[in-house]
Coordinates of C-alpha atoms and ligand atoms in Angstrom, one line a residue:
M250 CA -13.4 57.9 -257.4
V251 CA -12.1 61.4 -257.0
K252 CA -14.7 63.9 -258.1
V253 CA -12.8 67.1 -257.6
P254 CA -9.0 66.9 -257.7
V255 CA -7.5 69.1 -255.0
K256 CA -4.0 70.4 -254.4
L257 CA -2.8 71.9 -251.2
V258 CA -0.9 75.2 -251.6
T259 CA 1.6 76.1 -248.9
W260 CA 2.5 79.6 -247.6
D261 CA 6.0 79.0 -249.1
D262 CA 4.4 78.4 -252.6
I263 CA 2.5 81.7 -252.2
V264 CA 5.6 83.7 -251.2
T265 CA 7.6 82.2 -254.1
W266 CA 4.8 82.8 -256.7
A267 CA 4.3 86.4 -255.5
S268 CA 8.0 87.0 -255.8
T269 CA 8.1 85.5 -259.3
L270 CA 5.1 87.7 -260.3
A271 CA 6.7 90.8 -258.9
G272 CA 9.9 89.9 -260.9
K273 CA 8.0 89.6 -264.1
I274 CA 6.2 92.9 -263.6
I275 CA 9.5 94.7 -262.8
E276 CA 11.1 93.1 -265.8
S277 CA 8.3 94.5 -268.1
R278 CA 9.2 98.1 -266.9
W279 CA 5.6 98.9 -266.3
M280 CA 5.4 100.1 -262.7
P281 CA 1.8 100.2 -261.3
D282 CA 0.7 103.4 -259.4
I283 CA -1.9 101.4 -257.6
V284 CA -2.8 97.8 -257.0
V285 CA -6.4 96.6 -257.0
A286 CA -6.9 93.4 -255.1
I287 CA -9.9 91.3 -256.1
A288 CA -11.5 90.3 -252.8
R289 CA -11.1 88.0 -251.4
G290 CA -8.6 85.7 -253.1
G291 CA -6.4 88.6 -254.3
Y292 CA -5.8 90.1 -250.9
V293 CA -2.8 88.2 -249.8
P294 CA -1.1 88.0 -253.2
A295 CA -1.7 91.7 -253.8
R296 CA -0.3 92.6 -250.3
L297 CA 2.8 90.5 -251.0
L298 CA 3.2 92.0 -254.4
C299 CA 3.1 95.5 -253.0
D300 CA 5.7 94.5 -250.5
H301 CA 8.0 93.0 -253.1
M302 CA 7.6 96.0 -255.5
G303 CA 7.5 98.8 -252.9
I304 CA 4.0 99.9 -253.8
N305 CA 2.0 101.8 -251.1
D306 CA -1.4 102.2 -252.8
L307 CA -3.6 99.1 -252.5
V308 CA -7.3 99.0 -252.7
S309 CA -9.8 96.3 -253.3
L310 CA -12.9 95.4 -255.2
Q311 CA -15.1 92.4 -254.2
V312 CA -16.4 90.3 -257.1
V313 CA -18.9 87.6 -256.1
H314 CA -20.4 84.8 -258.0
W315 CA -24.1 84.3 -257.8
P316 CA -25.8 81.2 -259.2
S317 CA -28.1 82.2 -262.0
S318 CA -31.8 81.4 -261.7
A319 CA -31.2 78.2 -263.8
Q320 CA -28.6 77.2 -261.2
V321 CA -26.2 76.3 -264.0
A322 CA -24.0 79.1 -264.8
E323 CA -22.7 81.6 -262.3
K324 CA -22.9 85.4 -262.8
A325 CA -20.1 87.5 -261.3
Y326 CA -20.7 91.1 -260.2
I327 CA -19.1 93.8 -258.0
K328 CA -20.5 93.6 -254.5
Y329 CA -19.4 97.1 -253.2
P330 CA -18.9 99.5 -256.1
V331 CA -16.2 101.9 -255.3
A332 CA -17.0 105.6 -255.6
Q333 CA -14.3 107.6 -253.9
M334 CA -11.3 107.3 -256.0
D335 CA -10.0 108.5 -259.3
L336 CA -8.0 106.0 -261.3
N337 CA -7.9 108.0 -264.6
G338 CA -4.4 108.4 -265.8
K339 CA -3.1 105.8 -263.3
R340 CA -1.3 102.6 -264.0
V341 CA -3.6 100.1 -262.3
L342 CA -2.7 96.5 -261.6
I343 CA -5.6 94.2 -260.9
V344 CA -4.5 91.2 -258.9
D345 CA -6.2 87.9 -258.0
D346 CA -4.9 84.6 -256.7
I347 CA -5.9 82.6 -259.8
V348 CA -7.3 83.1 -263.3
D349 CA -9.5 80.1 -263.7
T350 CA -12.5 80.9 -265.9
G351 CA -11.2 84.4 -265.9
D352 CA -14.6 85.9 -265.0
S353 CA -13.6 87.7 -261.8
V354 CA -10.7 89.5 -263.4
L355 CA -12.6 90.4 -266.5
I356 CA -15.5 91.8 -264.5
A357 CA -13.1 93.8 -262.3
R358 CA -11.2 95.1 -265.4
D359 CA -14.5 96.1 -267.1
H360 CA -15.6 97.8 -263.9
V361 CA -12.4 99.9 -263.6
L362 CA -12.4 100.8 -267.3
S363 CA -16.0 101.8 -267.4
R364 CA -15.6 104.1 -264.4
W365 CA -12.2 105.4 -265.3
P366 CA -11.7 105.1 -269.1
K367 CA -8.3 106.8 -268.9
A368 CA -6.9 104.2 -266.5
D369 CA -4.0 102.1 -267.8
V370 CA -5.1 98.7 -266.6
R371 CA -3.2 95.5 -266.5
T372 CA -4.0 92.2 -264.8
G373 CA -1.9 89.8 -262.7
A374 CA -2.4 86.5 -260.9
L375 CA -0.3 84.0 -259.1
Q376 CA -1.8 81.2 -261.2
W377 CA -3.3 81.0 -264.6
I378 CA -5.2 77.9 -265.8
S379 CA -4.4 78.3 -269.4
T380 CA -6.7 75.4 -270.6
V381 CA -9.9 76.8 -269.2
A382 CA -9.4 80.6 -268.9
K383 CA -11.2 83.0 -271.2
F384 CA -8.2 85.2 -271.3
K385 CA -4.5 85.4 -270.4
P386 CA -3.5 87.8 -267.6
D387 CA -0.8 90.3 -268.5
Y388 CA 1.3 88.8 -265.7
Y389 CA 1.2 85.4 -263.9
A390 CA 3.7 83.4 -261.9
Y391 CA 2.7 79.9 -262.7
E392 CA 0.8 78.3 -265.6
V393 CA -1.5 75.4 -264.7
K394 CA -2.6 73.1 -267.5
D395 CA -4.7 70.4 -265.7
W396 CA -7.5 71.9 -263.7
V397 CA -7.5 71.2 -260.0
W398 CA -9.0 73.0 -257.0
F399 CA -6.2 74.7 -255.2
M400 CA -6.6 74.9 -251.5
Y401 CA -4.9 78.2 -250.6
P402 CA -3.6 78.5 -247.0
W403 CA -5.9 81.4 -246.3
N404 CA -9.1 79.5 -246.9
L405 CA -8.6 76.0 -245.7
T406 CA -11.5 76.1 -243.3
E407 CA -13.8 77.6 -245.9
D408 CA -12.9 75.0 -248.5
L409 CA -13.4 72.2 -246.1
S410 CA -16.8 73.6 -245.0
N411 CA -17.9 73.8 -248.6
F412 CA -16.6 70.3 -249.4
I413 CA -18.4 68.8 -246.3
T414 CA -21.6 70.6 -247.2
R415 CA -21.5 69.3 -250.8
I416 CA -20.9 65.8 -249.6
M417 CA -23.7 65.8 -247.1
V418 CA -26.2 67.5 -249.4
E419 CA -25.4 65.2 -252.4
E420 CA -25.4 62.0 -250.3
Y421 CA -28.7 63.1 -248.8
K422 CA -30.2 63.5 -252.2
A423 CA -28.8 60.2 -253.4
S424 CA -29.6 58.0 -250.5
G425 CA -31.3 60.0 -247.7
K426 CA -28.3 59.8 -245.5
V427 CA -28.5 62.4 -242.7
N428 CA -26.1 61.2 -239.9
W429 CA -22.4 61.1 -240.3
S430 CA -19.6 60.0 -238.1
L431 CA -16.3 61.9 -238.3
L432 CA -14.6 58.8 -239.7
E433 CA -17.3 58.5 -242.5
L434 CA -16.9 62.2 -243.3
T435 CA -13.1 61.9 -243.5
E436 CA -13.3 58.9 -245.7
K437 CA -15.8 60.6 -248.0
L438 CA -13.6 63.7 -248.2
S439 CA -10.6 61.7 -249.4
E440 CA -12.8 59.6 -251.8
W441 CA -14.3 62.8 -253.4
Y442 CA -11.3 65.2 -253.2
G443 CA -8.3 62.8 -253.2
D444 CA -5.7 61.9 -250.6
E445 CA -4.2 65.4 -250.8
I446 CA -7.0 66.5 -248.5
L447 CA -5.6 64.4 -245.8
K448 CA -2.6 66.8 -245.6
V449 CA -4.9 69.5 -244.2
P450 CA -4.2 69.6 -240.4
V451 CA -7.0 67.9 -238.6
S452 CA -7.8 70.9 -236.5
Y453 CA -9.2 72.6 -239.6
L454 CA -11.9 69.9 -239.7
G455 CA -13.0 70.9 -236.2
K456 CA -13.1 74.6 -237.2
A457 CA -15.1 73.8 -240.4
L458 CA -17.7 71.8 -238.5
A459 CA -17.9 74.5 -235.8
N460 CA -18.5 77.1 -238.5
L461 CA -21.1 74.9 -240.3
E462 CA -22.9 74.4 -236.9
R463 CA -22.9 78.2 -236.2
N464 CA -24.3 78.8 -239.7
G465 CA -27.1 76.3 -239.1
V466 CA -25.9 73.8 -241.8
V467 CA -25.2 70.9 -239.5
L468 CA -26.1 69.9 -236.0
R469 CA -23.6 68.0 -233.8
L470 CA -25.0 65.4 -231.4
R471 CA -23.6 62.6 -229.3
E472 CA -25.3 59.2 -229.6
G473 CA -24.0 56.6 -227.2
N474 CA -20.3 57.2 -227.4
V475 CA -20.2 58.4 -231.0
D476 CA -20.2 62.0 -232.2
L477 CA -22.7 62.5 -235.0
I478 CA -22.8 65.2 -237.5
K479 CA -26.2 65.7 -238.9
L480 CA -27.4 67.7 -241.9
A481 CA -29.6 70.3 -240.4
K482 CA -32.3 70.4 -243.1
G483 CA -32.2 66.6 -243.5
Ligands
ADE800 N1 -11.0 80.0 -257.4 C1 -11.4 79.9 -258.7 N2 -10.9 78.8 -259.3 C2 -10.1 78.2 -258.4 C3 -9.3 77.0 -258.3 N3 -9.2 76.2 -259.4 N4 -8.7 76.7 -257.2 C4 -8.8 77.5 -256.1 N5 -9.5 78.6 -256.1 C5 -10.2 79.0 -257.2

């Protein structure tokens, strides 16, 4: 049974959505003086938007999500508060890839408005999940109704690493399983995340495992003639 429905997003989708988003902003006749990309998901969309709209000024704010002590809800905050600019009196467009819960964009907007109360702030995203978001961005290219996890082309390795970690940790908790073959992992990935995940080029699986090994999450061993992936803390 699929636990987390996943949809692969292509570079072509990204370029199309960025162009649609730029078109909507231009149509509204509100021309931003500066774009604030929410790091990290907003980087590529914001850069494309600047290109489509002929905007030079692009800065970024990093919003990160920390699990709360109860490990239930996540709290979002600004990782590197920005000190050296003055956005008062400027038209500021805050851009992210997706408005899902909406927390990142709300935090970024509150941050900008609390520091520069005279900024004219609007928000934009490539995608807006209207059924779960706490708010509607001023501009979006594409409304999503059924929640899925979008695998954006700029973080395929990271997504795969997170999925693999989750599978290995949860299966370890459920059954004590520590050793995985590549085939078992691939099968579990499609069982948990759907067949869409099989569209990710297989080279990304190698990169994800190499990163997990470098970060001490997994060990890779060879037993007989099978490669084994082992949960490091198992
Ligand atoms: N970041 C936050 N929500 C997301 C989603 N549904 N898909 C991809 N990235 C996200």
